[in-house]
CSV table of C-alpha atoms in Angstrom, one decimal:
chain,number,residue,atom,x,y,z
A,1,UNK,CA,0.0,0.0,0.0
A,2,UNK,CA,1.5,3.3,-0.5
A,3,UNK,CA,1.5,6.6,0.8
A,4,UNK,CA,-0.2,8.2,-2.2
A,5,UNK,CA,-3.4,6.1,-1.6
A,6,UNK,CA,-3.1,6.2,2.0
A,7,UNK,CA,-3.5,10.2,1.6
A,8,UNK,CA,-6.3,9.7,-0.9
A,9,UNK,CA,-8.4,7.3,0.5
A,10,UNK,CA,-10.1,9.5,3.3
A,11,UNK,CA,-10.9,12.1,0.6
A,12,UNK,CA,-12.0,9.6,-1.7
A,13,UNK,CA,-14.2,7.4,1.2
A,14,UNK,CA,-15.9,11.1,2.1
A,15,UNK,CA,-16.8,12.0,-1.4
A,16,UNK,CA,-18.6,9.1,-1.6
A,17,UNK,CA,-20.4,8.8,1.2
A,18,UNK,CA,-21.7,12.3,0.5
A,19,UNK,CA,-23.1,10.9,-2.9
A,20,UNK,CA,-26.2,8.7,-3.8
A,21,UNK,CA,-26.5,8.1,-7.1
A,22,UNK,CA,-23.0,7.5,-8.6
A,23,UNK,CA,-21.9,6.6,-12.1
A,24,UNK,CA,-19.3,4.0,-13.1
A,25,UNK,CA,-18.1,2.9,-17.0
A,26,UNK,CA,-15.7,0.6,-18.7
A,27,UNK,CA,-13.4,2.3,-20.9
A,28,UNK,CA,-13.8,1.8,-24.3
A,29,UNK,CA,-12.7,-1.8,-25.6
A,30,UNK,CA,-13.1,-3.0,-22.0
A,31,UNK,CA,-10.4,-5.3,-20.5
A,32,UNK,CA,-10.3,-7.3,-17.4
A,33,UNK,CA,-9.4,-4.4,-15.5
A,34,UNK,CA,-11.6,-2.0,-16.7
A,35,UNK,CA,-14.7,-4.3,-16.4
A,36,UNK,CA,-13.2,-6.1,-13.0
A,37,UNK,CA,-12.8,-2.7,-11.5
A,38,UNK,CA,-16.2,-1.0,-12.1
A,39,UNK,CA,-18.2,-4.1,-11.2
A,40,UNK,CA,-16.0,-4.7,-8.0
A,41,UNK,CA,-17.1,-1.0,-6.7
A,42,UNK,CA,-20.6,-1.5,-7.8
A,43,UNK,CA,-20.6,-4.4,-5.4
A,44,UNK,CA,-19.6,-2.2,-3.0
A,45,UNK,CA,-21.5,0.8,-3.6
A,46,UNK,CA,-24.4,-1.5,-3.2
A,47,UNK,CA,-23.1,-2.9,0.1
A,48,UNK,CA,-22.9,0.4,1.3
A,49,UNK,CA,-26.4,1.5,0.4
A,50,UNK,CA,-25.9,4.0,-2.6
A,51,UNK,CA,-27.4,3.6,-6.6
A,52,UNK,CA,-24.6,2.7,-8.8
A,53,UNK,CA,-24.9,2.4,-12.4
A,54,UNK,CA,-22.2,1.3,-14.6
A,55,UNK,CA,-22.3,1.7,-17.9
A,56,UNK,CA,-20.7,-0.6,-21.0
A,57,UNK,CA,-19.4,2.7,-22.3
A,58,UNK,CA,-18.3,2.9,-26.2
A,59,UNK,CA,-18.3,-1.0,-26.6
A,60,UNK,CA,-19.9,-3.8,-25.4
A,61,UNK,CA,-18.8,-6.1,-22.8
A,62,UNK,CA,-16.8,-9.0,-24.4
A,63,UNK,CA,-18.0,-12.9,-23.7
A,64,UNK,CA,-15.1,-13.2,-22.1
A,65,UNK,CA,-16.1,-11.0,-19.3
A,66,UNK,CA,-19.8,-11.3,-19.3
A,67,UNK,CA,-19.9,-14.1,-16.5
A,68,UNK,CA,-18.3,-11.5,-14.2
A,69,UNK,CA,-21.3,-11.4,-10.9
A,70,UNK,CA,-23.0,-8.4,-11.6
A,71,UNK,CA,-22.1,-7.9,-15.8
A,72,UNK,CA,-25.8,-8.8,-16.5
A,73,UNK,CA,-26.1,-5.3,-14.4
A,74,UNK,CA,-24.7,-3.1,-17.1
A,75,UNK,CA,-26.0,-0.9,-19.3
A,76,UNK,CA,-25.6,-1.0,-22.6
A,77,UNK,CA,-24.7,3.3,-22.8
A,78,UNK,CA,-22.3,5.0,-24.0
A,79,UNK,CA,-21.2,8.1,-21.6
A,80,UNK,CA,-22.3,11.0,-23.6
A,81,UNK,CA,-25.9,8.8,-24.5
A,82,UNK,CA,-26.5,9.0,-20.7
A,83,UNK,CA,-25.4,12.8,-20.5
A,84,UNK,CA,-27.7,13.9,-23.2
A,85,UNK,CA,-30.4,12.4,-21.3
A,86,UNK,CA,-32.7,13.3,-18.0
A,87,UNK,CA,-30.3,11.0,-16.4
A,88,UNK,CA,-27.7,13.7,-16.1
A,89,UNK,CA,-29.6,15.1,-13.0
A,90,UNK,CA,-29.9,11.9,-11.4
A,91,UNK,CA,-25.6,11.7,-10.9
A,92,UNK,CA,-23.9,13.3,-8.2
A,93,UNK,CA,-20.5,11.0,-8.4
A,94,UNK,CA,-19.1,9.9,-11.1
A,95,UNK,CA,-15.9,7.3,-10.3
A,96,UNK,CA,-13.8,6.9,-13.5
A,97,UNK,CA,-11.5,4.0,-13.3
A,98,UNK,CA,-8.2,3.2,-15.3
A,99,UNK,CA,-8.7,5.3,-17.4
A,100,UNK,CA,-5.7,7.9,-18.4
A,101,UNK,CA,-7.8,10.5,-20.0
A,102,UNK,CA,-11.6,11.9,-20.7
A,103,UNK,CA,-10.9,10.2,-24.3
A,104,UNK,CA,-10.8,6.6,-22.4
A,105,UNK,CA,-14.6,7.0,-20.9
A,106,UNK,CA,-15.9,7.6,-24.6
A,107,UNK,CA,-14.4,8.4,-28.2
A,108,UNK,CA,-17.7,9.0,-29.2
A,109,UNK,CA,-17.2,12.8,-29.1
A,110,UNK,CA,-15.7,15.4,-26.2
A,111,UNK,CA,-16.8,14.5,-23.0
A,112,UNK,CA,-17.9,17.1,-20.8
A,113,UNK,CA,-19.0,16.6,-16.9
A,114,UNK,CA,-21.7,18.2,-15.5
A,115,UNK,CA,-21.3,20.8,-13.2
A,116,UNK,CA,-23.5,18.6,-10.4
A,117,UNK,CA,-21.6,15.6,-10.7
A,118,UNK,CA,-18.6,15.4,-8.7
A,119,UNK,CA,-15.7,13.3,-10.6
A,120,UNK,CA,-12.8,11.3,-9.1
A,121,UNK,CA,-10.1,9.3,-11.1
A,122,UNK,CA,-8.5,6.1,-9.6
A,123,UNK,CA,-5.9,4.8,-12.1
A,124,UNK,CA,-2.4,3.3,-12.4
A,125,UNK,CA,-1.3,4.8,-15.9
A,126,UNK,CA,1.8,6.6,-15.8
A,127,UNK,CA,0.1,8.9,-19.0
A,128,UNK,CA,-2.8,9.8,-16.4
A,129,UNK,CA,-4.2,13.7,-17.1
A,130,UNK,CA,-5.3,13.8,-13.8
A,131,UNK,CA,-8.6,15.2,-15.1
A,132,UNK,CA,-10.6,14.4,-12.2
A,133,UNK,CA,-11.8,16.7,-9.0
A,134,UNK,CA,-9.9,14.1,-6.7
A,135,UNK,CA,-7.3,11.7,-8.2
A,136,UNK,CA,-5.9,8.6,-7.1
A,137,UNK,CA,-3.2,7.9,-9.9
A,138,UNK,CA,0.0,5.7,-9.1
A,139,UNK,CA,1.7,4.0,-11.9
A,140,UNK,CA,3.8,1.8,-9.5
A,141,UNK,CA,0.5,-0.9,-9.3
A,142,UNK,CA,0.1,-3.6,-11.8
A,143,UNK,CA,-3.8,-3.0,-12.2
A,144,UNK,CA,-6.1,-0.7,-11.3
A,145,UNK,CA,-7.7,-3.7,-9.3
A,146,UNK,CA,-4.7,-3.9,-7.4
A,147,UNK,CA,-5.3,0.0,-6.3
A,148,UNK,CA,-9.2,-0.9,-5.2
A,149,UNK,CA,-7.8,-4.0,-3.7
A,150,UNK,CA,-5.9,-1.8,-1.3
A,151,UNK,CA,-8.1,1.3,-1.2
A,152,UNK,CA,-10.9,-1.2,0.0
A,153,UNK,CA,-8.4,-2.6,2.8
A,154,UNK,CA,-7.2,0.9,3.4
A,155,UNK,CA,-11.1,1.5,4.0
A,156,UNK,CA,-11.4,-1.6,6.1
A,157,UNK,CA,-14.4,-2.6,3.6
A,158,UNK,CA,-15.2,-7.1,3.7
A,159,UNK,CA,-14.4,-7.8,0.3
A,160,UNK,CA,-16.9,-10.4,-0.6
A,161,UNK,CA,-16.8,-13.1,-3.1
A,162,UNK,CA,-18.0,-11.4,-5.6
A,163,UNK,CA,-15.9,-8.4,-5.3
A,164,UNK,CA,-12.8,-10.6,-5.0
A,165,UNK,CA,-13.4,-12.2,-8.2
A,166,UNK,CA,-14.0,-9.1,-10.0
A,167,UNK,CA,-10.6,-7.8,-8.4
A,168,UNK,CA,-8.9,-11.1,-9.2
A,169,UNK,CA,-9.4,-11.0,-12.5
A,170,UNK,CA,-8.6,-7.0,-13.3
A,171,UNK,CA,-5.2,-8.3,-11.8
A,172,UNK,CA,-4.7,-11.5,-13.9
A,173,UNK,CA,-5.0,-9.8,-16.7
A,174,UNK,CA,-3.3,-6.7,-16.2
A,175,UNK,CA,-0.1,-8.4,-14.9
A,176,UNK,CA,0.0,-11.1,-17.5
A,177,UNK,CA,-1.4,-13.9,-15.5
A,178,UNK,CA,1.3,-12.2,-12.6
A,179,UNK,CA,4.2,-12.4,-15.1
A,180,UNK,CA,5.2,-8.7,-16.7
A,181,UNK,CA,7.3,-6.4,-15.1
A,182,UNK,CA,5.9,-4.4,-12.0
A,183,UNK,CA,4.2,-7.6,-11.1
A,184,UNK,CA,5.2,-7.8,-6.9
A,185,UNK,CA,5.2,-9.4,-4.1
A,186,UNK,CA,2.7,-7.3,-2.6
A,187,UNK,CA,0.3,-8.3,-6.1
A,188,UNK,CA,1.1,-12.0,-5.2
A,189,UNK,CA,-0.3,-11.0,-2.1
A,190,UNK,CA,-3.4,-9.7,-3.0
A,191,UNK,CA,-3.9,-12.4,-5.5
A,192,UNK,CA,-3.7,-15.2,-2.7
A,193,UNK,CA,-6.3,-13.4,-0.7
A,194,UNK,CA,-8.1,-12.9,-3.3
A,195,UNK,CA,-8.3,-16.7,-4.2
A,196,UNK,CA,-9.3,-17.4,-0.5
A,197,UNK,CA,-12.1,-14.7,-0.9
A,198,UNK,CA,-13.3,-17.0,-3.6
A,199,UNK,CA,-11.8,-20.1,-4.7
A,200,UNK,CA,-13.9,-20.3,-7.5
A,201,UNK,CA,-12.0,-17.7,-9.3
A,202,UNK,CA,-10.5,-20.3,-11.8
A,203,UNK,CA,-13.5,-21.5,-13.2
A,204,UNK,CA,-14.1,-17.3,-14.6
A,205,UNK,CA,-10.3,-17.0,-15.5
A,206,UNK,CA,-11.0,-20.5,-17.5
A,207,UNK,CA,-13.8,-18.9,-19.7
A,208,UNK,CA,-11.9,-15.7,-20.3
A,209,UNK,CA,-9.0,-17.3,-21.5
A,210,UNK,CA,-10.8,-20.1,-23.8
A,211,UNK,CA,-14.0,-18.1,-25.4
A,212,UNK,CA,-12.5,-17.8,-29.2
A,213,UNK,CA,-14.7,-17.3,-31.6
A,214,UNK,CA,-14.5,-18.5,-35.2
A,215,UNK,CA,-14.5,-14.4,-36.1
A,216,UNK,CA,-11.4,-13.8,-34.1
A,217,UNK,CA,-9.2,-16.6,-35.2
A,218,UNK,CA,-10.3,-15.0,-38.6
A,219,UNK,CA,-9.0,-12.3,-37.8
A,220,UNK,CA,-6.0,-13.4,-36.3
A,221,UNK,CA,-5.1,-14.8,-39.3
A,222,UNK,CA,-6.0,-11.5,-41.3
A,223,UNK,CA,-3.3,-9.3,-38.6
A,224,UNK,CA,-0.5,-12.3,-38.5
A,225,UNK,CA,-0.8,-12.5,-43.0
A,226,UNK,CA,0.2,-8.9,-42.7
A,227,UNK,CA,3.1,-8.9,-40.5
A,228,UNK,CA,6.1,-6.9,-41.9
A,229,UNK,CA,9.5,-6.6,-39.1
A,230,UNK,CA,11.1,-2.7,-40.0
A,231,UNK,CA,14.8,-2.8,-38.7
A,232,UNK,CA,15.1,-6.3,-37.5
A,233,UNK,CA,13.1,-4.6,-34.3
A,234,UNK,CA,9.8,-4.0,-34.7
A,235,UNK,CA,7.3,-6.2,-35.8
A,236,UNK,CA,3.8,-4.4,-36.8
A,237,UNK,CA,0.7,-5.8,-38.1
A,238,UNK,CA,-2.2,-4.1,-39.7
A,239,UNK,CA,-5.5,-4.8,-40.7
A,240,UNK,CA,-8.2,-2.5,-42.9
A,241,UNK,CA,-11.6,-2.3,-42.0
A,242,UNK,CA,-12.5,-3.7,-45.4
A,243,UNK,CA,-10.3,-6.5,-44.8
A,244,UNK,CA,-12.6,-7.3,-42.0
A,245,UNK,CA,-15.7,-6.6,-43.5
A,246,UNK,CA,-15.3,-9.2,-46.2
A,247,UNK,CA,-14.7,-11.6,-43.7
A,248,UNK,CA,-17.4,-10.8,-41.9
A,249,UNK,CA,-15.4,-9.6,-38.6
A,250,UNK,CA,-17.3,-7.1,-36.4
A,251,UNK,CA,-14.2,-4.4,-35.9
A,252,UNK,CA,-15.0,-3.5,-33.0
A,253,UNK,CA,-15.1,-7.0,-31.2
A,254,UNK,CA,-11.3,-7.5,-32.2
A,255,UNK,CA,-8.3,-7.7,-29.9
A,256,UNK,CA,-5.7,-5.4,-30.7
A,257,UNK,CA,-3.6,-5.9,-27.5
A,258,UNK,CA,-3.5,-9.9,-28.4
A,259,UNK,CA,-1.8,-9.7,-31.9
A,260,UNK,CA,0.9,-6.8,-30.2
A,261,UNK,CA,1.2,-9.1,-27.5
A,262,UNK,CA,2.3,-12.4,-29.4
A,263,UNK,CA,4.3,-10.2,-32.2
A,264,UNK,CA,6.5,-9.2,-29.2
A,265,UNK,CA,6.7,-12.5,-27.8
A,266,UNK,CA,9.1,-13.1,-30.6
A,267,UNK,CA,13.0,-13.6,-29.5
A,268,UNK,CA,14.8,-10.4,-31.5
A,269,UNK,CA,11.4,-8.3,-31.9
A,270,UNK,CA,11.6,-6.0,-29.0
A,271,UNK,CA,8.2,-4.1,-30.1
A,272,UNK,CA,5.2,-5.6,-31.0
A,273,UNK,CA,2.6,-3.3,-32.7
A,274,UNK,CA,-1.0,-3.8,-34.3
A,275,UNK,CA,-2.9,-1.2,-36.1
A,276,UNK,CA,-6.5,-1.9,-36.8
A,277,UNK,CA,-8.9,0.2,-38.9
A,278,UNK,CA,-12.0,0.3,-36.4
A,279,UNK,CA,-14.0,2.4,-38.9
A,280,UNK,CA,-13.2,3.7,-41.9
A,281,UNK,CA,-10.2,5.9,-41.2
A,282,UNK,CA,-10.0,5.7,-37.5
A,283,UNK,CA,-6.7,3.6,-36.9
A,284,UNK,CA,-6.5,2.0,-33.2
A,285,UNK,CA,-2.9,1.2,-32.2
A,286,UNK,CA,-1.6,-1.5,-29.6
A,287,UNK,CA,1.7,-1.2,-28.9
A,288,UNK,CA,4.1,-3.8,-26.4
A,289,UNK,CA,7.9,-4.5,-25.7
A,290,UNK,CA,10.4,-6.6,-24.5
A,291,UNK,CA,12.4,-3.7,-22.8
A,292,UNK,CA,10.3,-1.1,-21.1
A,293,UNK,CA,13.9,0.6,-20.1
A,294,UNK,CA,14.7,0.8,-23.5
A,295,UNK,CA,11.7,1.4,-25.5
A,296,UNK,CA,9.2,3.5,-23.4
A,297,UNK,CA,5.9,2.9,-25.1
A,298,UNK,CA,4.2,5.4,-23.0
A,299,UNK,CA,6.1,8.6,-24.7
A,300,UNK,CA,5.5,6.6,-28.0
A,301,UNK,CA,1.8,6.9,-27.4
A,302,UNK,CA,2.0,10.5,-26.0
A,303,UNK,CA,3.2,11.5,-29.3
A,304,UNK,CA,0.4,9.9,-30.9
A,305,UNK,CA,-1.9,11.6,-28.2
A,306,UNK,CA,-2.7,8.1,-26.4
A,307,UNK,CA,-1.0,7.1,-23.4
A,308,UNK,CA,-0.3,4.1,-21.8
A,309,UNK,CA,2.8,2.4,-19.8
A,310,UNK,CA,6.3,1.7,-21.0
A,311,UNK,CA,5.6,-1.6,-22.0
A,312,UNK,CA,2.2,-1.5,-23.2
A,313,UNK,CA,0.6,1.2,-24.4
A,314,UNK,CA,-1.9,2.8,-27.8
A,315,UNK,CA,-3.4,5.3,-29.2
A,316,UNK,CA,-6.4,6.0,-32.0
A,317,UNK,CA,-5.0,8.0,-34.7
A,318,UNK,CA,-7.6,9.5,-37.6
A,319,UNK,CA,-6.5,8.6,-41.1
A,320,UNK,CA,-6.1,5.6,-43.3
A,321,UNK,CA,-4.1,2.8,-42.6
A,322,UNK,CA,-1.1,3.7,-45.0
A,323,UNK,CA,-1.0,7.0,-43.1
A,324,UNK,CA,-1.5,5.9,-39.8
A,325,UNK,CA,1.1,3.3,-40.4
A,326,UNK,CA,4.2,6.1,-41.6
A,327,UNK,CA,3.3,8.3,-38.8
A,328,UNK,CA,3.8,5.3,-36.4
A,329,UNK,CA,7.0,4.5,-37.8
A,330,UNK,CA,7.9,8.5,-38.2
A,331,UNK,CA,7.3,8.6,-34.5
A,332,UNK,CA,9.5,5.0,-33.7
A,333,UNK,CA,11.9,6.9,-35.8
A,334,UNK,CA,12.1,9.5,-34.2
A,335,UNK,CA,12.1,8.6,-30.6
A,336,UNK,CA,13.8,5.1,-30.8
A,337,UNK,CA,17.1,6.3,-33.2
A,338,UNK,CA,15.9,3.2,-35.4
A,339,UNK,CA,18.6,2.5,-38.0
């Protein structure tokens, strides 16, 4: 636990027990960690008396996920949907998790908070705007779940069952399955409480690792076909959204982080990175590395106004593949000395 949410947490616990009806999303393309987290505080929101809503955000939530307790409790919304409604009123709180920047609650336009609704920002991104009223950011955690694991401790809240799955799995998949980098001790800890919580935690980490669908292996095979390797160091895949289309691959159920991920698996290809044409001419980028020290993906990203960590990090960049795919490497170029 460290001093930065020690300090936070009583601000944090009093803002929300001055609020009622309190907002929660999963950032767009939700992972483990985005979904874990907001359903692990709705548990607790409930526990505690208040009206929590999350809300699906830009995407829905994938199959993967959906057997999380309390995902059958999300609304299919997108933030600015629920903004431009009467619901607006309804919000006094609205708790944005791992999420670096307003652009990771919703691309679907600017996002704008009302002036009634209090915000506060609990992420571990080392990118983080701090564009909340209160913010809890601290890029030396894993997960975000990791944070909430403590923050709840700090809070001396009983984590049920169902909150410790939620938390389990935001921390599975953040850290790798507890194998990248800033994976600690003090995340081993929290994992083996976590399984205590709730033994049954493998069964859920079973069906989000083995829920393929024909579509993605498609499309697997659509980013892996395209692979070219620039310098003997970068290996980048790419895929059009017509390329999709013809296959009949819905865009915006694909995995971008998956193909980065196994393209930088690859001994002598220290960056992994997949560009994917979500809609026509808006390129998402997934970006991953061997050697955080020596290839921090995080400034990568900056300059492509995303954000992310040093070793895993994207952005969504407007403009066709070809384009979005020069700029990338203009950018590697540029901040990597690439030969």
């Amino acid at each position: 636990m460290t001093e930065k949410l020690i300090k936070q947490a009583p601000i944090i616990w009093e803002a929300i027990a001055q609020a009622k009806n309190i907002l929660l999303h999963c950032h767009p393309g939700p992972d483990g960690d985005s979904a874990g987290g907001s359903l692990a505080f709705y548990h607790l929101l409930k526990g505690l008396g208040k009206n929590p809503t999350v809300i699906a955000g830009d995407s829905p939530i994938p199959l993967g996920l959906s057997k999380l307790p309390g995902a059958d409790q999300i609304v299919n919304k997108d933030y600015n949907s629920v903004i431009a409604s009467e619901e607006k009123q309804s919000y006094d709180l609205f708790i944005i998790l791992d999420s670096s920047s307003p652009d990771m609650i919703s691309k679907k336009g600017e996002v704008v908070f009302p002036e009634s609704m209090q915000t506060i920002v609990i992420d571990h991104h080392k990118s983080n705007q701090h564009f909340g009223q209160i913010n809890l950011v601290d890029d030396s955690y894993i997960a975000t779940c990791q944070m909430l694991y403590d923050l709840f401790k700090e809070w001396q809240i009983l984590i049920t069952p169902d909150m410790a799955v939620c938390l389990m799995v935001g921390i599975y998949v953040d850290s790798g399955g507890f194998r990248y980098a800033r994976t600690t001790e003090e995340t081993f800890r929290a994992g083996a409480d976590l399984a205590r919580l709730n033994p049954e935690f493998t069964q859920v980490l079973f069906e989000l690792d083995n829920n393929n669908s024909p579509s993605k292996i498609y499309f697997q095979a659509l980013a892996l076909n395209s692979v070219e390797v620039i310098a003997n160091k970068i290996a980048l895949a790419a895929v059009s959204y017509e390329a999709m289309i013809e296959k009949g691959i819905d865009p915006e159920k694909t995995d971008k982080s998956e193909i980065s991920n196994l393209l930088k698996s690859v001994i002598g290809w220290e960056i992994g990175a997949s560009l994917v044409e979500r809609e026509r001419g808006v390129v998402d980028i997934s970006l991953r590395t061997r050697d955080p020290e020596k290839y921090d993906l995080s400034k990568l990203a900056e300059k492509l106004e995303g954000g992310g960590h040093p070793a895993a990090a994207g952005a969504t960049v407007k403009g066709s593949i070809a384009n979005v795919k020069a700029l990338l490497l203009e950018k590697l170029t540029e901040l990597f000395y690439l030969n």
